[in-house]
Every structure is written in C-alpha cells, then in structure tokens.
Short mmCIF file of C-alpha atoms in Angstrom, two decimals:
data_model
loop_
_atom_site.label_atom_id
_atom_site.label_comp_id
_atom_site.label_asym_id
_atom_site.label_seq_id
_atom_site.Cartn_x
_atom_site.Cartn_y
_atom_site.Cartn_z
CA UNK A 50 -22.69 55.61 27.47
CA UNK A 51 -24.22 52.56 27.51
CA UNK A 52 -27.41 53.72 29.74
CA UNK A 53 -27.77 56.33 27.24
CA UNK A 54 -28.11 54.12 24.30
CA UNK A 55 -30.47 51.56 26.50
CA UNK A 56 -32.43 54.70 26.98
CA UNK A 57 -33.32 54.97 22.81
CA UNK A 58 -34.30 51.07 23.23
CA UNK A 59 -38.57 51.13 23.39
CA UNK A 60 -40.09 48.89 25.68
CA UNK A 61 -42.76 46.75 24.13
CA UNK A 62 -45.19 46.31 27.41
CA UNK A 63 -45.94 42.64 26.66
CA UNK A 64 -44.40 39.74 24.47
CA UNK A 65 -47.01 37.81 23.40
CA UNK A 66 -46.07 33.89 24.54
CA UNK A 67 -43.53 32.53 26.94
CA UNK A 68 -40.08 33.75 25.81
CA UNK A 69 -38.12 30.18 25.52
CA UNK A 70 -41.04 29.48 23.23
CA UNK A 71 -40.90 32.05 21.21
CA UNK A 72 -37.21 31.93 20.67
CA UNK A 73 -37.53 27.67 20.05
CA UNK A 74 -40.37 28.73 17.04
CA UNK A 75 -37.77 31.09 16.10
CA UNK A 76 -34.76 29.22 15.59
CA UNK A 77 -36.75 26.22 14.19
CA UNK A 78 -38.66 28.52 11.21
CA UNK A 79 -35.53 30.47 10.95
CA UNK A 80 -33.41 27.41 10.32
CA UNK A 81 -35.67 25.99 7.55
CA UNK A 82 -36.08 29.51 5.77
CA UNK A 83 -32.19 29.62 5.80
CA UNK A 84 -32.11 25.88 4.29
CA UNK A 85 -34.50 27.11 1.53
CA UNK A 86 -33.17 30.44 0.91
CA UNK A 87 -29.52 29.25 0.58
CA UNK A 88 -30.67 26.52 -2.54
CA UNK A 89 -32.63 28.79 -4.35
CA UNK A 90 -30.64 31.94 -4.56
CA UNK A 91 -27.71 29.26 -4.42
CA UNK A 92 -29.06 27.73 -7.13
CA UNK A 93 -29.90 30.89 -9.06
CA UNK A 94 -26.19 32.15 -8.94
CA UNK A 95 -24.72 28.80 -10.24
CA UNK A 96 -26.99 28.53 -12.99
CA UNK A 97 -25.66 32.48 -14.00
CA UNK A 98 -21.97 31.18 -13.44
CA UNK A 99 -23.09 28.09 -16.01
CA UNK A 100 -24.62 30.28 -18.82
CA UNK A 101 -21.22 32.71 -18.88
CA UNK A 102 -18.79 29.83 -18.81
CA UNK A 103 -21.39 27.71 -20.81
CA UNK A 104 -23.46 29.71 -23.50
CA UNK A 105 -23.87 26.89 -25.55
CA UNK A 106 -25.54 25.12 -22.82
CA UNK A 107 -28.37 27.46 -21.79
CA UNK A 108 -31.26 24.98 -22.52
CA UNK A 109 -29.84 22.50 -20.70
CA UNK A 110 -29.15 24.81 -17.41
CA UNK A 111 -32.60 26.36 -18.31
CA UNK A 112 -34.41 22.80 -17.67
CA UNK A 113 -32.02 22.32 -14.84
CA UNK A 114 -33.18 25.98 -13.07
CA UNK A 115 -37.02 25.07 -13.53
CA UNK A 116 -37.83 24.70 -9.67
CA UNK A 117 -36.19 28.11 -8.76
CA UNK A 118 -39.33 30.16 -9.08
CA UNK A 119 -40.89 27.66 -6.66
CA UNK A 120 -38.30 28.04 -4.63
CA UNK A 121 -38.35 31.46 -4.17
CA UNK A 122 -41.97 31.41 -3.88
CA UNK A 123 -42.06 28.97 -0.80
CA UNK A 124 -38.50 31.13 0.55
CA UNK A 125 -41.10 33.93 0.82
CA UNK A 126 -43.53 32.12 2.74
CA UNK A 127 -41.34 30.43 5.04
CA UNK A 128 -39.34 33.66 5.84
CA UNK A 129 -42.52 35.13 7.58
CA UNK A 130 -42.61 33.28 10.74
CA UNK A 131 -39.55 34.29 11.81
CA UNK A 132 -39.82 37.72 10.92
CA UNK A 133 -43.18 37.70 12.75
CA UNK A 134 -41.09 36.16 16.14
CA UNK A 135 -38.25 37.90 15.93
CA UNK A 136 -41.18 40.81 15.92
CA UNK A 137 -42.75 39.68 18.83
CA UNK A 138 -39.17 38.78 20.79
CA UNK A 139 -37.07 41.50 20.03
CA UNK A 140 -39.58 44.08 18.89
CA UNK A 141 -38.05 46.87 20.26
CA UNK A 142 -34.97 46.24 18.54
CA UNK A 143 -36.33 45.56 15.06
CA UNK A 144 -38.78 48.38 14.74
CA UNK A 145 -36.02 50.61 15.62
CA UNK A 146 -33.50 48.96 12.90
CA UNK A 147 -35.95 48.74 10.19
CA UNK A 148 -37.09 52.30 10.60
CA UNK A 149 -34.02 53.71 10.72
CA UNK A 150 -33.32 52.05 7.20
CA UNK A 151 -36.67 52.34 5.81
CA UNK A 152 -36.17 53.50 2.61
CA UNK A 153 -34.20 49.90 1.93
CA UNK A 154 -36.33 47.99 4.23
CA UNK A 155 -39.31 48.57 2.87
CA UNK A 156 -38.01 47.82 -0.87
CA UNK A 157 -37.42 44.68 -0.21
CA UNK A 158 -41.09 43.25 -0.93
CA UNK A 159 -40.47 44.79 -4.02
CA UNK A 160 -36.84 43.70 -4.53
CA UNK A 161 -37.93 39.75 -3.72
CA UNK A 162 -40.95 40.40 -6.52
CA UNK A 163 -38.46 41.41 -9.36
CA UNK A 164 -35.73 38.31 -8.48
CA UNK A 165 -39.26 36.01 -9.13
CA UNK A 166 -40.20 37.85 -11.78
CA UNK A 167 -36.79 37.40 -13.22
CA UNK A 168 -36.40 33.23 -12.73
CA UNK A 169 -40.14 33.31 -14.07
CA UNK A 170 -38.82 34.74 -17.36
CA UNK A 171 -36.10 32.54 -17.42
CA UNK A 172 -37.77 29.42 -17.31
CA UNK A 173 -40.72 29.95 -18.95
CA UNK A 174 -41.83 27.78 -21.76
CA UNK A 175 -43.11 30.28 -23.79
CA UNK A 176 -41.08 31.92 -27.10
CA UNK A 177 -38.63 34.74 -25.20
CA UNK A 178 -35.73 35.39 -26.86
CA UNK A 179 -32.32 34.32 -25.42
CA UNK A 180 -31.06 37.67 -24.38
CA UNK A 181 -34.42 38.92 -22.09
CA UNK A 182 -33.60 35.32 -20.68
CA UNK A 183 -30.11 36.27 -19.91
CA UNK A 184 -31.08 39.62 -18.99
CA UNK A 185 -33.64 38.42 -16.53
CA UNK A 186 -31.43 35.89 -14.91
CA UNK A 187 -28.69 38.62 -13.86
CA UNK A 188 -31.17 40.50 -12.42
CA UNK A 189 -32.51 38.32 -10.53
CA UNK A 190 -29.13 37.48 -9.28
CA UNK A 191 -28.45 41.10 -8.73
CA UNK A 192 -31.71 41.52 -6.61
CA UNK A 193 -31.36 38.49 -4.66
CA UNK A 194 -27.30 39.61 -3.43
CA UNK A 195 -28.50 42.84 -3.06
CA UNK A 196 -31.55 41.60 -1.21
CA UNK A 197 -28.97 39.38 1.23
CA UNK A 198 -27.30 42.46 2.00
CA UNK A 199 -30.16 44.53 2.90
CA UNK A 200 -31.08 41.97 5.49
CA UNK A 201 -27.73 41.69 6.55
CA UNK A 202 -27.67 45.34 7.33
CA UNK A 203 -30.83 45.00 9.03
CA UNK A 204 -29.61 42.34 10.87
CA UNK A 205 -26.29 44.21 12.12
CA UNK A 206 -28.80 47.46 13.24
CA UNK A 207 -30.96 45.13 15.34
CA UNK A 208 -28.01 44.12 17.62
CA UNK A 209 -26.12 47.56 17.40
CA UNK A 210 -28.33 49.84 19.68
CA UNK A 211 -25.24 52.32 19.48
CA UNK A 212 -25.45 53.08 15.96
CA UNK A 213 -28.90 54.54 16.27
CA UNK A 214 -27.27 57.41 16.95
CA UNK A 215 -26.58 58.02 13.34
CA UNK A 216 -30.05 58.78 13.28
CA UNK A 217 -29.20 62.35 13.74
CA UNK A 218 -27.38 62.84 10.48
CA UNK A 219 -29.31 60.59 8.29
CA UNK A 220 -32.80 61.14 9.42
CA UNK A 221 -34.41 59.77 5.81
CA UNK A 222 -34.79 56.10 6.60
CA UNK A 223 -31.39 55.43 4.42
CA UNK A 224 -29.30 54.11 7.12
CA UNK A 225 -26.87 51.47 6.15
CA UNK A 226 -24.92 50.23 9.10
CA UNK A 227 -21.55 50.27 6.68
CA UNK A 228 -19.17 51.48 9.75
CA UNK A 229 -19.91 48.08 11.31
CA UNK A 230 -16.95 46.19 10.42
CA UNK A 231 -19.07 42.98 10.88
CA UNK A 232 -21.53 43.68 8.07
CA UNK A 233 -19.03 42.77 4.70
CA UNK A 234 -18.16 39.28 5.86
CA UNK A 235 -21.10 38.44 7.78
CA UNK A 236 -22.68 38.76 4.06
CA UNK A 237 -20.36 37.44 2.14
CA UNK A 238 -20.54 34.62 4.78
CA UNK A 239 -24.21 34.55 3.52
CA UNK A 240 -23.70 34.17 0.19
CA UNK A 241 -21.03 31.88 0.31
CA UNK A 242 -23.06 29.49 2.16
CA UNK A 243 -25.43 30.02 -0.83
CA UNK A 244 -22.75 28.34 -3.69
CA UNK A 245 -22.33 25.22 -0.61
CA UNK A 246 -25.79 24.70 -0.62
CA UNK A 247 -26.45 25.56 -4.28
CA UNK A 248 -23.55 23.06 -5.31
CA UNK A 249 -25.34 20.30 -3.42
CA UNK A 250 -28.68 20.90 -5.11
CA UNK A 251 -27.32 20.30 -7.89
CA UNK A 252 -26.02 17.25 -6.82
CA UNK A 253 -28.77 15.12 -4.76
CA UNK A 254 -31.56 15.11 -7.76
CA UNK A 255 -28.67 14.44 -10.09
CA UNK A 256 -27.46 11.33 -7.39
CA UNK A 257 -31.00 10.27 -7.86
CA UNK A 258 -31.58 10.17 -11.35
CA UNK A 259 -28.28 8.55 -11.95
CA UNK A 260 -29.19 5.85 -9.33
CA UNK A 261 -32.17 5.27 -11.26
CA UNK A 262 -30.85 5.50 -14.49
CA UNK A 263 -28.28 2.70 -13.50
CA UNK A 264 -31.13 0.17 -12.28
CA UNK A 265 -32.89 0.53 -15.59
CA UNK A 266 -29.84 0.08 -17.70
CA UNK A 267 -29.91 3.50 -19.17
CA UNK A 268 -27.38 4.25 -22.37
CA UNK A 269 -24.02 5.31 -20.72
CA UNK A 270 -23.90 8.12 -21.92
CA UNK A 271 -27.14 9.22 -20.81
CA UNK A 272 -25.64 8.31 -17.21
CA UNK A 273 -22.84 10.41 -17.93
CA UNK A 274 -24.71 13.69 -18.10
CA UNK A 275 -26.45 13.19 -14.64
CA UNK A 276 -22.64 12.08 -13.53
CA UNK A 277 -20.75 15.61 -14.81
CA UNK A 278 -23.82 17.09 -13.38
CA UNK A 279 -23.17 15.42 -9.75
CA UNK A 280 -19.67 16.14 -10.08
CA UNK A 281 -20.19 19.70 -10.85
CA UNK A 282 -22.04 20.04 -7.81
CA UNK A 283 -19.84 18.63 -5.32
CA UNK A 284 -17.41 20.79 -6.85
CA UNK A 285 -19.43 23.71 -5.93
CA UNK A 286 -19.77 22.65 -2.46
CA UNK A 287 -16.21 21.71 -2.01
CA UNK A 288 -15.04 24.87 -3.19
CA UNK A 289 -17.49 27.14 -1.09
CA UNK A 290 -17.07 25.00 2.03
CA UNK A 291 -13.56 25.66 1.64
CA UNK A 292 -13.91 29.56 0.66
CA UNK A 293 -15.31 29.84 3.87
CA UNK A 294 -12.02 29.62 6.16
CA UNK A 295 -10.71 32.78 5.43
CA UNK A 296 -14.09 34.51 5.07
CA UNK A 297 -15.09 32.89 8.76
CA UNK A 298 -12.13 34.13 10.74
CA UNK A 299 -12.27 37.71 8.98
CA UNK A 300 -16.18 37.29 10.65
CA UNK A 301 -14.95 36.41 13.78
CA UNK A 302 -12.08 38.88 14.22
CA UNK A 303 -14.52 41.51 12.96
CA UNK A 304 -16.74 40.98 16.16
CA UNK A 305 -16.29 42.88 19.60
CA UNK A 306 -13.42 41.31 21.83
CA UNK A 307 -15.66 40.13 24.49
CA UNK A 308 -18.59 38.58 21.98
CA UNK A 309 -15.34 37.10 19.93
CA UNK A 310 -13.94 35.79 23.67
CA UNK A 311 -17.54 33.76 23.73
CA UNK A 312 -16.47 32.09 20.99
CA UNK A 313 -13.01 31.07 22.09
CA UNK A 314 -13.21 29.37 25.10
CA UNK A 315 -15.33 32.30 27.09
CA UNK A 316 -18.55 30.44 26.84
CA UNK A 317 -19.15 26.50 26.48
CA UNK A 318 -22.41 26.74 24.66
CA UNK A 319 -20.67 29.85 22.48
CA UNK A 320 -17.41 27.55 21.72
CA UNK A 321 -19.36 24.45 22.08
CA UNK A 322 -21.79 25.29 18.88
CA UNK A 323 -18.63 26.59 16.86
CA UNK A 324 -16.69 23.61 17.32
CA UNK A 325 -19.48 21.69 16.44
CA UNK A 326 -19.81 23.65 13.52
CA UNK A 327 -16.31 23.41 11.96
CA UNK A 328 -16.69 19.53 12.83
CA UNK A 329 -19.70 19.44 10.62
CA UNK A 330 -18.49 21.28 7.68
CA UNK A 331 -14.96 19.43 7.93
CA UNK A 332 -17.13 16.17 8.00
CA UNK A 333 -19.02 17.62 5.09
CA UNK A 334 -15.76 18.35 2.65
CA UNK A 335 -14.73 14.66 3.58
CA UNK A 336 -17.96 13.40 2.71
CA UNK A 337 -18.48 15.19 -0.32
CA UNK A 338 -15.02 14.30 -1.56
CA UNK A 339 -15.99 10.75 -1.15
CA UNK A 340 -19.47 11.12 -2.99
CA UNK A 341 -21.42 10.68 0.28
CA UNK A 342 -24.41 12.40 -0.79
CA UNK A 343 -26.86 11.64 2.40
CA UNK A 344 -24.15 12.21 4.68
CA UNK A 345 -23.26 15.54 3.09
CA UNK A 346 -26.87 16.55 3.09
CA UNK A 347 -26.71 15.59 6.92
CA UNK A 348 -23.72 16.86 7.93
CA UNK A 349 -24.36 20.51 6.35
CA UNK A 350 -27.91 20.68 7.65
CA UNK A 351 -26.26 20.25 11.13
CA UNK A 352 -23.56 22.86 9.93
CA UNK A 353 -26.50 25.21 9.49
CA UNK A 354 -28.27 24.66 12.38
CA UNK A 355 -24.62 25.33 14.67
CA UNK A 356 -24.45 28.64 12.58
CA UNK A 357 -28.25 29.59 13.53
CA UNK A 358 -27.85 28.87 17.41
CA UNK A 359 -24.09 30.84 16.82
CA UNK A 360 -25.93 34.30 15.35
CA UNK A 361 -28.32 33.82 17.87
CA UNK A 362 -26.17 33.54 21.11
CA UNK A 363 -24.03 36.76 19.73
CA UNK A 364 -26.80 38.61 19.13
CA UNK A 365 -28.02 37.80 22.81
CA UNK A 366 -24.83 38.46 23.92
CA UNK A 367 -24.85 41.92 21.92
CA UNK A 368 -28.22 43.65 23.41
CA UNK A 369 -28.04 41.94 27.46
CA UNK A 370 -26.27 45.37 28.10
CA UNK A 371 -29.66 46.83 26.77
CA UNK A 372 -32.61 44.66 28.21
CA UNK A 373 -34.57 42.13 26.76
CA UNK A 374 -37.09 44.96 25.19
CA UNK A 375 -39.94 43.72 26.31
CA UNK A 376 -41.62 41.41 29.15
CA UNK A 377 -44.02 38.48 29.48
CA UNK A 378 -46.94 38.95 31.60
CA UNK A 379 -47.98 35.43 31.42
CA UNK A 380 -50.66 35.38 28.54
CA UNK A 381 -49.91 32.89 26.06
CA UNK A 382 -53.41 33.21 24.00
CA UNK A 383 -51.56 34.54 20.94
CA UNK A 384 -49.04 31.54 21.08
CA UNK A 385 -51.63 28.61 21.37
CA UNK A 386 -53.63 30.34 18.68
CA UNK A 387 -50.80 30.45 16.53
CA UNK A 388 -49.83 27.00 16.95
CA UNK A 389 -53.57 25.87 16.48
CA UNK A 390 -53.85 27.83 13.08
CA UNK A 391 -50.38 26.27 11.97
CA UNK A 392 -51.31 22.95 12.66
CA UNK A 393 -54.49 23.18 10.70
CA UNK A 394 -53.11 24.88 7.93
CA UNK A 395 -50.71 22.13 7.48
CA UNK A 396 -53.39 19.61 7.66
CA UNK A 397 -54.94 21.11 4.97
CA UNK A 398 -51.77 21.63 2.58
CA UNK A 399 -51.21 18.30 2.90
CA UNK A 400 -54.47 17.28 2.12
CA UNK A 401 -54.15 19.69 -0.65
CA UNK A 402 -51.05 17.99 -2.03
CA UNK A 403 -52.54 14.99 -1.90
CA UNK A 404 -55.41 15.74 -4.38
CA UNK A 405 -53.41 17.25 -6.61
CA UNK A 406 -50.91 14.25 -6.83
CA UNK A 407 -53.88 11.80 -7.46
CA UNK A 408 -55.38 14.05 -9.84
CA UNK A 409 -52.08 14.57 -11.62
CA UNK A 410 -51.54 10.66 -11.75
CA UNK A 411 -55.13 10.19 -13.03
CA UNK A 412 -54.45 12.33 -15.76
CA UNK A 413 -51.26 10.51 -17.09
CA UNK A 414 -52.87 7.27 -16.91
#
C-alpha cells in the first residue's frame, strides 16, 4: 500500500540549494514567523475577550491593540520565506496538499487581507462608530482562527501522502483532511499557544512602562494601570501554558504509534526536543508566577523553538516511507543568490529605519 501511495508523490528533478541548508533557513524563518504570528493574532483574540468582559473599557483596549495591524502586516512578510523553502524542500508534497484543497488554499490571501482590514478599522483614529469597531474586531478574529485552521489542514495533507486518495471523491480542490485525528488538537494547540504568547505581550511593554513610570515618580495610580495590565497578562500566559497539558497529550496520542514511539523514548533527538520542551514551558509558568518577565520571554522563545524542531522531525518521520521528493544535483546558485538579496535588503531596511527615526525625532524637537 505504501508503494502505491509513494507512487502519487511527484518528483521535483532538482532542489535548488544543499538540503541541510535549506531545512536550517527553514526552521530559522519558520521559527520567527511563528513568534510573530502567535502575538498578533494572540493579541487580537485577547483584546476581543477584553471588549466582551470589558465594554466600558474599549478605548482603553483600543489604544492598547494599536500595533496589531503592524503586526499582521510584518506576519505576512515573514511567513513567505518559509513557505518559499518548504516549496523548494518538500515541493512535491506541498503542491500536492495545496491543490488538493485549493478552493481553501487559495482564499487565504484573501482571508489574511480581511483580518487586516478588520484591526485597521478597529484602531483607526478616525470617527467609526463603536459597533463597525466591534464588528470588525470579531471578524478579524474569526478570519485569523479560521485562517490557523486552514494551514493546519494544509499542514496535516503535506505529511499524509495516503489521504490523497480522497482525491477521487472530492475532485473540486475542497479537501479538508478532517478524518485525520491529528488535525483538531494540533490547531487548537496553535491557538492556544496564541493566548501564551498574546498574554505575554501584554505584559513586557506594560513591565516597561511601569519600570519607567517608577524611576520618574509617576502618580500611583498611574502605575497601577500599567500594573493590572502586567498582571492581566501573566494571567493569560499562565492560564494558556497550563491549558496546554491536556490539549498536548490529546496531540500526542492522536499521532501514529510509531511517530508517537519517537517521542517516548524511540528517538533521542525526538524525546530529547520534547523534554526540553516541557522543561521550558514548566520553567516558563514558574517564571511567570514569579514576575520574571525576561526569563519568561526566554524560556518560551526556547519552548517555541523545541515545538518547531518537534513538527519538523514528525513530519520527517511521516513522509521517509515516501522519499525525500526531490534531489540535489549540486547547484547552489539559487541559494547564494538568495542569501545575497536578503542580506542587502536588510541593509537597506535598516538604513531605512534609521532615517525615519531621525526624521521623526527632528520633527518633535
């Protein structure tokens, strides 16, 4: 059966760098996309949690929420170079997923547009009333889970060869991988790790302007609003970080018994990287129950980064049966000339940022 399935897997004649390469640029982008993705739609879903509890509030969360478009702006940008490696890596693999569920995939441009559209009306300065605000804000929210799941499911098809075959009843492009019993909690993993990561945006600017607030004798009970505000995202963090037991071992009994062996003492890099894992995030609640802000920040970066290498080991582990997809013929223009472009393009944002700080402190002076 499983020479069968290998047989629907195209092989992509060349990958276009050295393959450890590739997958390092992949992991590394992937892992900051993740970081940036989590706080903004993170941040997007507390601020709609604050406005039902907190009606009265909705300025306040609305000054609070300003960065979100941003966000989401640089999310998009930094989610393209790992969709453009995983491309070039696994090609084979996510052509055939994202064709297969088209008609989704190829909304999501459009779904991501909508979310920004939404935190754009939300924040904006100008005279909207409060209900389009509301309005726009749920939506946003709305697109952005429903956006999570889509690349979820895409994510599930990619290392599931064997449900192509539903191809053959559902030959539209509307292929949702919903028989996988991995795809609910790996996504609810997903957004959980949003509310973590959310919770402690919240609570690093609020950390700083308190600590800044305190050296220039500020009124108390000025402090006291960027103190509930700290609190209130610790609380978030705390709770999510904690949410994520049960939701983690429904993820890992949901996987195949020999990817789930891996990750039980079948494979020391496999159980390795989860131990490490749980060590970070059970650092992380300590931490953040002690008001440890840098060492939260540190410890749930590193949580991230053990999840990243995790997903990436069992999807490895997931298509060896099928072949790597493609093959390196030892041309590594494409890679060099990537690397060149990247490193001049951040020259030159930098730059860029530069100028516009000293023209932005020019102008307040």
């Amino acid at each position: 059966m499983t020479a069968e399935i290998a047989a629907l897997v195209p092989q992509i004649p060349d990958i276009p760098g050295p393959p450890g390469r590739m997958a390092a640029l992949l992991f590394v982008t992937f892992v900051l996309h993740l970081l940036l993705m989590n706080a903004v739609v993170g941040g997007t879903l507390i601020t709609l949690v604050n406005l039902i509890r907190k009606p009265g509030e909705a300025e306040s969360g609305r000054r609070y929420a300003a960065p979100l478009p941003k966000g989401m702006a640089l999310v998009v940008n930094l989610g393209i170079p790992p969709l453009l490696f995983i491309q070039a890596l696994r090609g084979s693999y996510f052509y055939s997923a994202s064709q297969l569920s088209a008609f989704f995939w190829l909304g999501v441009p459009f779904v991501v547009m909508f979310a920004y559209y939404g935190l754009y009306i939300y924040t904006s300065h100008g005279e909207v009333r409060e209900g389009i605000r509301r309005t726009a804000l749920a939506t946003a929210a709305v697109l952005l889970l429903g956006n999570a799941f889509l690349f979820v499911n895409n994510a599930t098809l990619i290392q599931s060869p064997g449900a192509w075959t539903a191809y053959a009843r559902e030959a539209g492009g509307t292929l949702l991988n919903l028989s996988d019993p991995e795809i609910w909690p790996r996504w609810l993993h997903v957004i959980i790790s949003c509310f973590a990561v959310g919770g402690l945006c919240f609570a690093l600017p609020a950390w700083i302007k308190l600590r800044n607030l305190a050296r220039s004798d500020a009124p108390l009970p000025k402090q006291q609003v960027w103190l509930d505000r700290m609190q209130e995202g610790y609380r978030w963090y705390i709770g999510a970080t904690l949410c994520q037991i049960p939701v983690g071992l429904w993820f890992l009994f949901s996987l195949p018994a020999p990817q789930r062996l891996l990750f039980m003492g079948g494979s020391a890099p496999a159980s390795g990287l989860l131990i490490a894992a749980l060590t970070c995030a059970g650092a992380g609640l300590i931490t953040a129950a002690r008001r440890m802000i840098g060492l939260t920040v540190g410890l749930t970066v590193g949580t991230v980064v053990c999840m990243a290498g995790l997903r990436s080991l069992l999807r490895a582990s997931l298509l060896e049966p099928y072949g790597p997809g493609g093959t390196f013929s030892g041309h590594g223009g494409p890679i060099w000339l990537f690397l060149g472009s990247a490193l001049v393009t951040g020259i030159v944002v930098y730059r860029l940022c530069l100028l516009y700080r000293k023209a932005h402190s020019e102008e307040s002076v």
